[in-house]
Amino acid sequence: MKTTLLILKPDCVARGYIGEIITRLEKKGLSVLAMKMIMVSQELAEQHYAEHKGKPFYASLIKFITSGPVVPLVIEGMNAPQVCRTIIGATRCAEAEPGTIRGDLGMSCRFNLIHGSDSDESAEREIALWFKPEEIMQTYRDDYHWLHDFEDGRPV
Ligand code: DAT
Ligand code: MG
């Protein structure tokens, strides 16, 4: 089991899709271990998007993510960072596969509804940035045996 950081962005919150997205995550078999609604400070936005500093879209990205309430989530599940990226879809919503969050719910690149950590390492860094350890709950789902099947220690 791994954890990842997702952020429901200001467009997602403003369009009333908090429930829709959390429902998709829960139905897939992922667990919400932490969740809150906050306004993002300039400092947190800059730390979170440090890898994009200097790119042409950086300033507008920071302006957007600090423009309204967001809902950061810590999500747990088997290979959670990778599985969540698959569920989220391609960065540009207009090009994202149908069935993905971005493919089903958006058209924009900047207003693409949701952030998901892009690797196990990013997930670890981003979770520490957005949540205190005491804000993160323990595993609680009781359907593990229906979601996962192993043979010789490997998932099948
Ligand atoms: P992702 O969110 O799929 O990991 P990313 O890390 O490459 O995408 O970029 C971070 C965010 O920046 C992305 O969700 C939307 C915005 N963005 C990326 N490329 C952009 C571009 N060419 N023009 C405008 N915004 C862009
Ligand atoms: Mg990214």
mmCIF file with all atom_site columns, N, CA, C and O and ligand atoms in Angstrom, residues 49 51-52 85 115-116 118, ligand 2:
data_model
loop_
_atom_site.group_PDB
_atom_site.id
_atom_site.type_symbol
_atom_site.label_atom_id
_atom_site.label_alt_id
_atom_site.label_comp_id
_atom_site.label_asym_id
_atom_site.label_entity_id
_atom_site.label_seq_id
_atom_site.pdbx_PDB_ins_code
_atom_site.Cartn_x
_atom_site.Cartn_y
_atom_site.Cartn_z
_atom_site.occupancy
_atom_site.B_iso_or_equiv
_atom_site.pdbx_formal_charge
_atom_site.auth_seq_id
_atom_site.auth_comp_id
_atom_site.auth_asym_id
_atom_site.auth_atom_id
_atom_site.pdbx_PDB_model_num
ATOM   1  N  N  . TYR A 1 49  ? 4.749  23.905 -6.494  1.00 0.00 ? 49  TYR A N  1
ATOM   2  C  CA . TYR A 1 49  ? 5.025  23.923 -7.938  1.00 0.00 ? 49  TYR A CA 1
ATOM   3  C  C  . TYR A 1 49  ? 6.466  24.359 -8.262  1.00 0.00 ? 49  TYR A C  1
ATOM   4  O  O  . TYR A 1 49  ? 6.720  24.855 -9.357  1.00 0.00 ? 49  TYR A O  1
ATOM   5  N  N  . GLU A 1 51  ? 9.025  22.834 -9.213  1.00 0.00 ? 51  GLU A N  1
ATOM   6  C  CA . GLU A 1 51  ? 9.622  22.245 -10.436 1.00 0.00 ? 51  GLU A CA 1
ATOM   7  C  C  . GLU A 1 51  ? 9.252  23.029 -11.704 1.00 0.00 ? 51  GLU A C  1
ATOM   8  O  O  . GLU A 1 51  ? 9.902  22.891 -12.733 1.00 0.00 ? 51  GLU A O  1
ATOM   9  N  N  . HIS A 1 52  ? 8.174  23.821 -11.620 1.00 0.00 ? 52  HIS A N  1
ATOM   10 C  CA . HIS A 1 52  ? 7.714  24.554 -12.809 1.00 0.00 ? 52  HIS A CA 1
ATOM   11 C  C  . HIS A 1 52  ? 8.198  26.008 -12.837 1.00 0.00 ? 52  HIS A C  1
ATOM   12 O  O  . HIS A 1 52  ? 7.886  26.742 -13.779 1.00 0.00 ? 52  HIS A O  1
ATOM   13 N  N  . ARG A 1 85  ? -2.832 8.737  -10.994 1.00 0.00 ? 85  ARG A N  1
ATOM   14 C  CA . ARG A 1 85  ? -2.505 9.426  -12.247 1.00 0.00 ? 85  ARG A CA 1
ATOM   15 C  C  . ARG A 1 85  ? -3.303 8.832  -13.418 1.00 0.00 ? 85  ARG A C  1
ATOM   16 O  O  . ARG A 1 85  ? -3.738 9.559  -14.303 1.00 0.00 ? 85  ARG A O  1
ATOM   17 N  N  . HIS A 1 115 ? -4.916 17.836 -9.026  1.00 0.00 ? 115 HIS A N  1
ATOM   18 C  CA . HIS A 1 115 ? -3.486 17.528 -9.035  1.00 0.00 ? 115 HIS A CA 1
ATOM   19 C  C  . HIS A 1 115 ? -3.278 16.145 -8.459  1.00 0.00 ? 115 HIS A C  1
ATOM   20 O  O  . HIS A 1 115 ? -3.958 15.755 -7.512  1.00 0.00 ? 115 HIS A O  1
ATOM   21 N  N  . GLY A 1 116 ? -2.327 15.408 -9.005  1.00 0.00 ? 116 GLY A N  1
ATOM   22 C  CA . GLY A 1 116 ? -1.912 14.130 -8.416  1.00 0.00 ? 116 GLY A CA 1
ATOM   23 C  C  . GLY A 1 116 ? -0.399 14.015 -8.463  1.00 0.00 ? 116 GLY A C  1
ATOM   24 O  O  . GLY A 1 116 ? 0.210  14.296 -9.494  1.00 0.00 ? 116 GLY A O  1
ATOM   25 N  N  . ASP A 1 118 ? 3.263  12.832 -9.085  1.00 0.00 ? 118 ASP A N  1
ATOM   26 C  CA . ASP A 1 118 ? 3.655  12.080 -10.286 1.00 0.00 ? 118 ASP A CA 1
ATOM   27 C  C  . ASP A 1 118 ? 4.598  10.901 -10.017 1.00 0.00 ? 118 ASP A C  1
ATOM   28 O  O  . ASP A 1 118 ? 5.016  10.220 -10.954 1.00 0.00 ? 118 ASP A O  1
HETATM 29 MG MG . MG  B 2 .   ? 2.729  17.448 -12.218 1.00 0.00 ? 2   MG  B MG 1
#
